[in-house]
PDB file of C-alpha atoms in Angstrom:
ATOM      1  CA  UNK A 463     -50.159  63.450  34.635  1.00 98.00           C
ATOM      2  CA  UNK A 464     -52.814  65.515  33.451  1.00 98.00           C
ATOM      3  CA  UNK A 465     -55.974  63.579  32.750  1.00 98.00           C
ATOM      4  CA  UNK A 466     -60.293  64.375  32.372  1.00 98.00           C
ATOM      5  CA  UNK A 467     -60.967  61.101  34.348  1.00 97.00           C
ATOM      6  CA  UNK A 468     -59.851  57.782  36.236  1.00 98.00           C
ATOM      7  CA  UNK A 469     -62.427  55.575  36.022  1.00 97.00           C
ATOM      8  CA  UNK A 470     -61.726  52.676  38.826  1.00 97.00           C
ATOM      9  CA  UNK A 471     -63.013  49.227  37.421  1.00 98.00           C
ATOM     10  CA  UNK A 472     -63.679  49.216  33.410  1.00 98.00           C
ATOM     11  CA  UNK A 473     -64.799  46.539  31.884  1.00 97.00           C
ATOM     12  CA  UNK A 474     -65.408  47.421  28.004  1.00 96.00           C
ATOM     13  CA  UNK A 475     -62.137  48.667  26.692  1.00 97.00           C
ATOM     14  CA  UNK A 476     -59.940  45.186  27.605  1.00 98.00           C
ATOM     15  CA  UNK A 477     -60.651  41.796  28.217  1.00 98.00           C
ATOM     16  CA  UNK A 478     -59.630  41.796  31.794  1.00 98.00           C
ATOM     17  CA  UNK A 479     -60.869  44.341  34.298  1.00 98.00           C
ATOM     18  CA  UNK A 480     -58.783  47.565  33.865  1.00 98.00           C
ATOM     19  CA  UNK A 481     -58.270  51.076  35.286  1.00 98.00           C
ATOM     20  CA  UNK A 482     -59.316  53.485  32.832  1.00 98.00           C
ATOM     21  CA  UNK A 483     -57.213  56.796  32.304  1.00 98.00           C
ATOM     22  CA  UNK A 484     -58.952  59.317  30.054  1.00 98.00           C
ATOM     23  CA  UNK A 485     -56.291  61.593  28.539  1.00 98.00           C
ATOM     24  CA  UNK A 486     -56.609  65.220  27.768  1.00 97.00           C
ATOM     25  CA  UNK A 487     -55.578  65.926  24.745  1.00 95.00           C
ATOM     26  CA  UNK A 488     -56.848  65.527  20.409  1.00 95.00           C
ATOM     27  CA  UNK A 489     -55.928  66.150  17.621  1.00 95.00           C
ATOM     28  CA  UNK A 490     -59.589  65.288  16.257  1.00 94.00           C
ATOM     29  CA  UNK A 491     -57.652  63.413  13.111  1.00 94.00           C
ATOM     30  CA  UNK A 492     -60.413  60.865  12.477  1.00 91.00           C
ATOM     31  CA  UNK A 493     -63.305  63.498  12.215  1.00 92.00           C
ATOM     32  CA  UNK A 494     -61.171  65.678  10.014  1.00 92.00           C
ATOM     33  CA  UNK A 495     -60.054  63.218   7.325  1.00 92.00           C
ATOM     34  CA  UNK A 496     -63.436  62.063   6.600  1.00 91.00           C
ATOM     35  CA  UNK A 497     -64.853  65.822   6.994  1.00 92.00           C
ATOM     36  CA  UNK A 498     -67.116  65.023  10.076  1.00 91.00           C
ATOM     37  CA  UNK A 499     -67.371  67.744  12.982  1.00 92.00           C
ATOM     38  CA  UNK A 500     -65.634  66.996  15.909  1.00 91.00           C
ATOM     39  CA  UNK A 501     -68.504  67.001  17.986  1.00 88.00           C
ATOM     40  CA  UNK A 502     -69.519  63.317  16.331  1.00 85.00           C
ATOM     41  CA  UNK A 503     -66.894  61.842  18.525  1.00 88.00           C
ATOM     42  CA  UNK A 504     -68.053  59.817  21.036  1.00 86.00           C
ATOM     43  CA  UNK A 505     -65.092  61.606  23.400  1.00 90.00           C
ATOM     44  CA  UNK A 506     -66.037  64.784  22.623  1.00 89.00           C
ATOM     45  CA  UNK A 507     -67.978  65.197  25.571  1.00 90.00           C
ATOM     46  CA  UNK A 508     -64.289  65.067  27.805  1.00 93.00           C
ATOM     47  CA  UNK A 509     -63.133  68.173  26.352  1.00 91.00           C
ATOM     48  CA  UNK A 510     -65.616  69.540  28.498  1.00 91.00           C
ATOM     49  CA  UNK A 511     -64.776  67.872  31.528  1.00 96.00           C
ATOM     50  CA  UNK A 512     -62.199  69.418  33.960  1.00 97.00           C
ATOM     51  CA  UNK A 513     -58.391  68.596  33.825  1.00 98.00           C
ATOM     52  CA  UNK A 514     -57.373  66.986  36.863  1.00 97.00           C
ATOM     53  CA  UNK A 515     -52.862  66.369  37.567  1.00 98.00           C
ATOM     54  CA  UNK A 516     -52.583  63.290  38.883  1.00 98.00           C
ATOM     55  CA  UNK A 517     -48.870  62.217  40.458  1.00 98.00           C
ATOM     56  CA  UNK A 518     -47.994  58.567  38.887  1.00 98.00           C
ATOM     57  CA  UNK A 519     -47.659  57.626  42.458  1.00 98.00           C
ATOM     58  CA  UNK A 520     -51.788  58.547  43.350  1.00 98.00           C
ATOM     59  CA  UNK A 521     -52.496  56.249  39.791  1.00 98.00           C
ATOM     60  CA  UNK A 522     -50.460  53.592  41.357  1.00 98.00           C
ATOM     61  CA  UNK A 523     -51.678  53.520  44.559  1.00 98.00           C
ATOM     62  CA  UNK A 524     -55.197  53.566  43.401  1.00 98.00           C
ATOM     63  CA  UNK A 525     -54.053  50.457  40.883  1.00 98.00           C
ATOM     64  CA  UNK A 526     -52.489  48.532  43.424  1.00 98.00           C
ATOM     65  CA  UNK A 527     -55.373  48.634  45.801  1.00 98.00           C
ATOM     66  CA  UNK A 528     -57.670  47.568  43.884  1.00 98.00           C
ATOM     67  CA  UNK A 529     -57.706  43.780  44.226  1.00 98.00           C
ATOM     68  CA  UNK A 530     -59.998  43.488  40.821  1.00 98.00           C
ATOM     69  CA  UNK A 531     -58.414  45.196  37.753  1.00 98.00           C
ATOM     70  CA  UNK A 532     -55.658  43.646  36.123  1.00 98.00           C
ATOM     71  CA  UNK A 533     -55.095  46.287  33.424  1.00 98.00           C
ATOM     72  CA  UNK A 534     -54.445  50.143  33.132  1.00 98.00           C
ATOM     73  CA  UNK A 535     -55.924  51.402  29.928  1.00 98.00           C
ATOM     74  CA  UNK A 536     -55.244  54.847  28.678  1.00 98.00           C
ATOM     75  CA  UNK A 537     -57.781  56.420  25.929  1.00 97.00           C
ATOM     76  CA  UNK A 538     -60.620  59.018  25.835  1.00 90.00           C
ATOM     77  CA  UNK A 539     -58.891  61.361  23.915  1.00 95.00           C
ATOM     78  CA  UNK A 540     -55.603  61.177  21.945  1.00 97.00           C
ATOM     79  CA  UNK A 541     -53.115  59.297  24.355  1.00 98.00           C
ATOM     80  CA  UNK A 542     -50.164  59.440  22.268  1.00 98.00           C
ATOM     81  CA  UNK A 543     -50.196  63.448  22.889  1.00 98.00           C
ATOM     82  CA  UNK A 544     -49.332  63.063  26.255  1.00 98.00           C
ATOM     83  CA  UNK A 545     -46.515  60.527  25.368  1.00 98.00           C
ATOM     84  CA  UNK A 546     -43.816  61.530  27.649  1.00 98.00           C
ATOM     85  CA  UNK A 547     -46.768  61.416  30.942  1.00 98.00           C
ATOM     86  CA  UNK A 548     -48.195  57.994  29.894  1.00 98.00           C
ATOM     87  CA  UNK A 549     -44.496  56.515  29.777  1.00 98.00           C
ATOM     88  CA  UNK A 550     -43.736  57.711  32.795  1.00 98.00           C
ATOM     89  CA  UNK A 551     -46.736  56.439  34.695  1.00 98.00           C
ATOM     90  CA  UNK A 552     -45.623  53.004  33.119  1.00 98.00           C
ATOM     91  CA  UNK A 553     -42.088  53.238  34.007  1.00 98.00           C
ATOM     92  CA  UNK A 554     -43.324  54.276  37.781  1.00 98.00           C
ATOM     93  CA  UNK A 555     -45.618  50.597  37.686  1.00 98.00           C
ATOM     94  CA  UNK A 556     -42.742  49.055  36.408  1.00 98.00           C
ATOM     95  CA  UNK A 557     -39.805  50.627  39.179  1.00 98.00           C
ATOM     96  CA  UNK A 558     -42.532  49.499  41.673  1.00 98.00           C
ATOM     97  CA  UNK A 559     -42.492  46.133  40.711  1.00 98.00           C
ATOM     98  CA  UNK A 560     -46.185  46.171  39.045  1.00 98.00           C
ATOM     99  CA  UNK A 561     -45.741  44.485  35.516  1.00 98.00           C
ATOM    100  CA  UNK A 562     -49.492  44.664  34.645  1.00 98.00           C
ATOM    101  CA  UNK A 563     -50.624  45.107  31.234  1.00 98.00           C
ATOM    102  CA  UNK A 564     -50.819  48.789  29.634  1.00 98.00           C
ATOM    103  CA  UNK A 565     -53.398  49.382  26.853  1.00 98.00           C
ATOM    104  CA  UNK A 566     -53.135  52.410  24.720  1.00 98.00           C
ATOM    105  CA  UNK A 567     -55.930  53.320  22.466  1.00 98.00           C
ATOM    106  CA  UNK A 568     -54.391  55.471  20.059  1.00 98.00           C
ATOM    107  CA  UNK A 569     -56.348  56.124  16.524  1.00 96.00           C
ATOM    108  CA  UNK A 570     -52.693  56.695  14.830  1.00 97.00           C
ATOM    109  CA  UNK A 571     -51.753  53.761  12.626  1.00 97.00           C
ATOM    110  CA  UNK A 572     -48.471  52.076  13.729  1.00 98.00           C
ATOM    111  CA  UNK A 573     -46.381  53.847  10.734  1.00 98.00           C
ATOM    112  CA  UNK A 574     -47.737  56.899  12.196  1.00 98.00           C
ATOM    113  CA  UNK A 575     -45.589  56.742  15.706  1.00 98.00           C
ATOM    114  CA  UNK A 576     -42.785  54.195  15.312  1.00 98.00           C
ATOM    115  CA  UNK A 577     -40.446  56.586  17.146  1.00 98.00           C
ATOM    116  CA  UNK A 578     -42.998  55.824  19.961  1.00 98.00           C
ATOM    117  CA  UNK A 579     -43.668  52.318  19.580  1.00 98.00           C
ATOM    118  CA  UNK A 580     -40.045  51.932  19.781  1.00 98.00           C
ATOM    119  CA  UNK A 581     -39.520  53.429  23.469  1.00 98.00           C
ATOM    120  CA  UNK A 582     -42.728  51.165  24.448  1.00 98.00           C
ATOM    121  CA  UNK A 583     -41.276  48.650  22.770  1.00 97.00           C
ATOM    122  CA  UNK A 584     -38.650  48.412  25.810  1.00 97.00           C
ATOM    123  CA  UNK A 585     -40.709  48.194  28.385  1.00 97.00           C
ATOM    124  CA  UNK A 586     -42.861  45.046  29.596  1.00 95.00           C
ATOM    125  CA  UNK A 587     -46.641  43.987  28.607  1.00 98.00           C
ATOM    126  CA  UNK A 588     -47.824  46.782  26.525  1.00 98.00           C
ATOM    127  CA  UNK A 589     -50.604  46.597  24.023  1.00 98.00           C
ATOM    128  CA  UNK A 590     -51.420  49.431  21.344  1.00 98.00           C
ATOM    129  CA  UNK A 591     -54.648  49.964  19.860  1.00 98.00           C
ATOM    130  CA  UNK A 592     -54.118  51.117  16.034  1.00 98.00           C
ATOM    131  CA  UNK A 593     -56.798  53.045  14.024  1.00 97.00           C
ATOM    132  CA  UNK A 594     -59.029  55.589  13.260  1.00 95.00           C
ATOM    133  CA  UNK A 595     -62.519  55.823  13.974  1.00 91.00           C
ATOM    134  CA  UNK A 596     -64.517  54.993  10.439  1.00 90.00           C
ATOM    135  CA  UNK A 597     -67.996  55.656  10.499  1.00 86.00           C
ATOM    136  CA  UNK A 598     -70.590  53.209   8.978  1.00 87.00           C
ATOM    137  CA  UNK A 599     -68.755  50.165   9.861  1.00 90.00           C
ATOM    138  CA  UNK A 600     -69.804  47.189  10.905  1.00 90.00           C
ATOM    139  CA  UNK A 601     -67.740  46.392  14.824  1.00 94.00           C
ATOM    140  CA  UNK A 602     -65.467  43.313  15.106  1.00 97.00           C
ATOM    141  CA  UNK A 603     -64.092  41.292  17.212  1.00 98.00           C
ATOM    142  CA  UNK A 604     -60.293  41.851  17.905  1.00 98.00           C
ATOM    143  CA  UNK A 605     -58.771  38.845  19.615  1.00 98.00           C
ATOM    144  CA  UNK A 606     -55.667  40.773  21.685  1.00 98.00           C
ATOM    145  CA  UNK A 607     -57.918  43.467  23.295  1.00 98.00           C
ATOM    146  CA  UNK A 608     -60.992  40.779  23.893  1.00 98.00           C
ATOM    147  CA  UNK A 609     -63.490  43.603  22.822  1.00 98.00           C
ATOM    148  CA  UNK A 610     -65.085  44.608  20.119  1.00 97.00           C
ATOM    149  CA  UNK A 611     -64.243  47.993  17.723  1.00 97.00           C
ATOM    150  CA  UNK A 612     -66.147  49.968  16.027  1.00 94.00           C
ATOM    151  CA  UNK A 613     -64.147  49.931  12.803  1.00 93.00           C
ATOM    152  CA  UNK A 614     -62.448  47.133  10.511  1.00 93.00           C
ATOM    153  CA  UNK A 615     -58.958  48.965  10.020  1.00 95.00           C
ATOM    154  CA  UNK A 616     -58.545  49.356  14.007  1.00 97.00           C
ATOM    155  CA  UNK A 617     -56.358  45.853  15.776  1.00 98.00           C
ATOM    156  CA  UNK A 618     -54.584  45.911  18.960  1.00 98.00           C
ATOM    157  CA  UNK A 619     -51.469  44.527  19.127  1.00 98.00           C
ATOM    158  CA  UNK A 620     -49.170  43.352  21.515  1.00 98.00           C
ATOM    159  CA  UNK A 621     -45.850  45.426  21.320  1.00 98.00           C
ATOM    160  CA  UNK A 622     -43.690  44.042  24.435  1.00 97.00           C
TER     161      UNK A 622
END
């Protein structure tokens, strides 16, 4: 899998303690509706970063040795461009008997990628964060990811 970073032991995207898997890839969708430069991302600084390939097996075996996380969370950039990598990583957990939960922070709306949803849909303990980044919004709560978001149209959900 091709990814900008790995960070170990996060604690700000999920409720439990969670590897963090910054993908590569955006399509910068929630600067360009609202006519913002992409540069006001917060993630914009990992396009600069350097693209590292990562075998699912190395992600696993740094997972599985870490006695404190609990979760693998994939954001940073756009995971749902690098679909086909991110379910493979899960299916790899999954064939090596590692049902932990997978986060996605996506900022497509669920209508958006219901082919996608569908094929996560099938495998275990996966949770979706829906949404685009709105600016000038107050942050909320969301109950299912245990962390607060920056806008009030983005929810995580459990999907399987």
């Amino acid at each position: 899998m091709k990814v900008k970073a790995i960070i170990e032991e996060d604690y700000t995207n999920y409720k439990l303690p969670c590897m963090m898997i910054a993908t590569t890839k955006c399509d910068w969708k929630c600067c360009i509706e609202v006519g913002l430069p992409t540069t006001t991302c917060q993630n914009n600084p990992l396009v600069q970063a350097k693209t590292i390939d990562v075998s699912a097996d190395e992600i696993f075996r740094r997972y599985i040795s870490n006695p404190i996380t609990k979760a693998v969370c994939f954001g940073g950039l756009e995971p749902i461009l690098q679909f086909d990598e991110i379910v493979e990583v899960i299916k790899y957990f999954r064939e090596h008997g590692c049902d932990d939960k997978f986060v996605i922070y996506t900022g497509y709306d669920a209508k958006e990628i219901t082919d996608q949803i569908e094929v996560l849909r099938k495998l275990k303990n996966i949770i979706i964060k829906f949404g685009r980044y709105i600016p000038n919004q107050e942050p909320h709560y969301d109950e299912v990811l245990g962390v607060d978001l920056a806008s009030n149209n983005q929810r995580g959900k459990v999907i399987s």
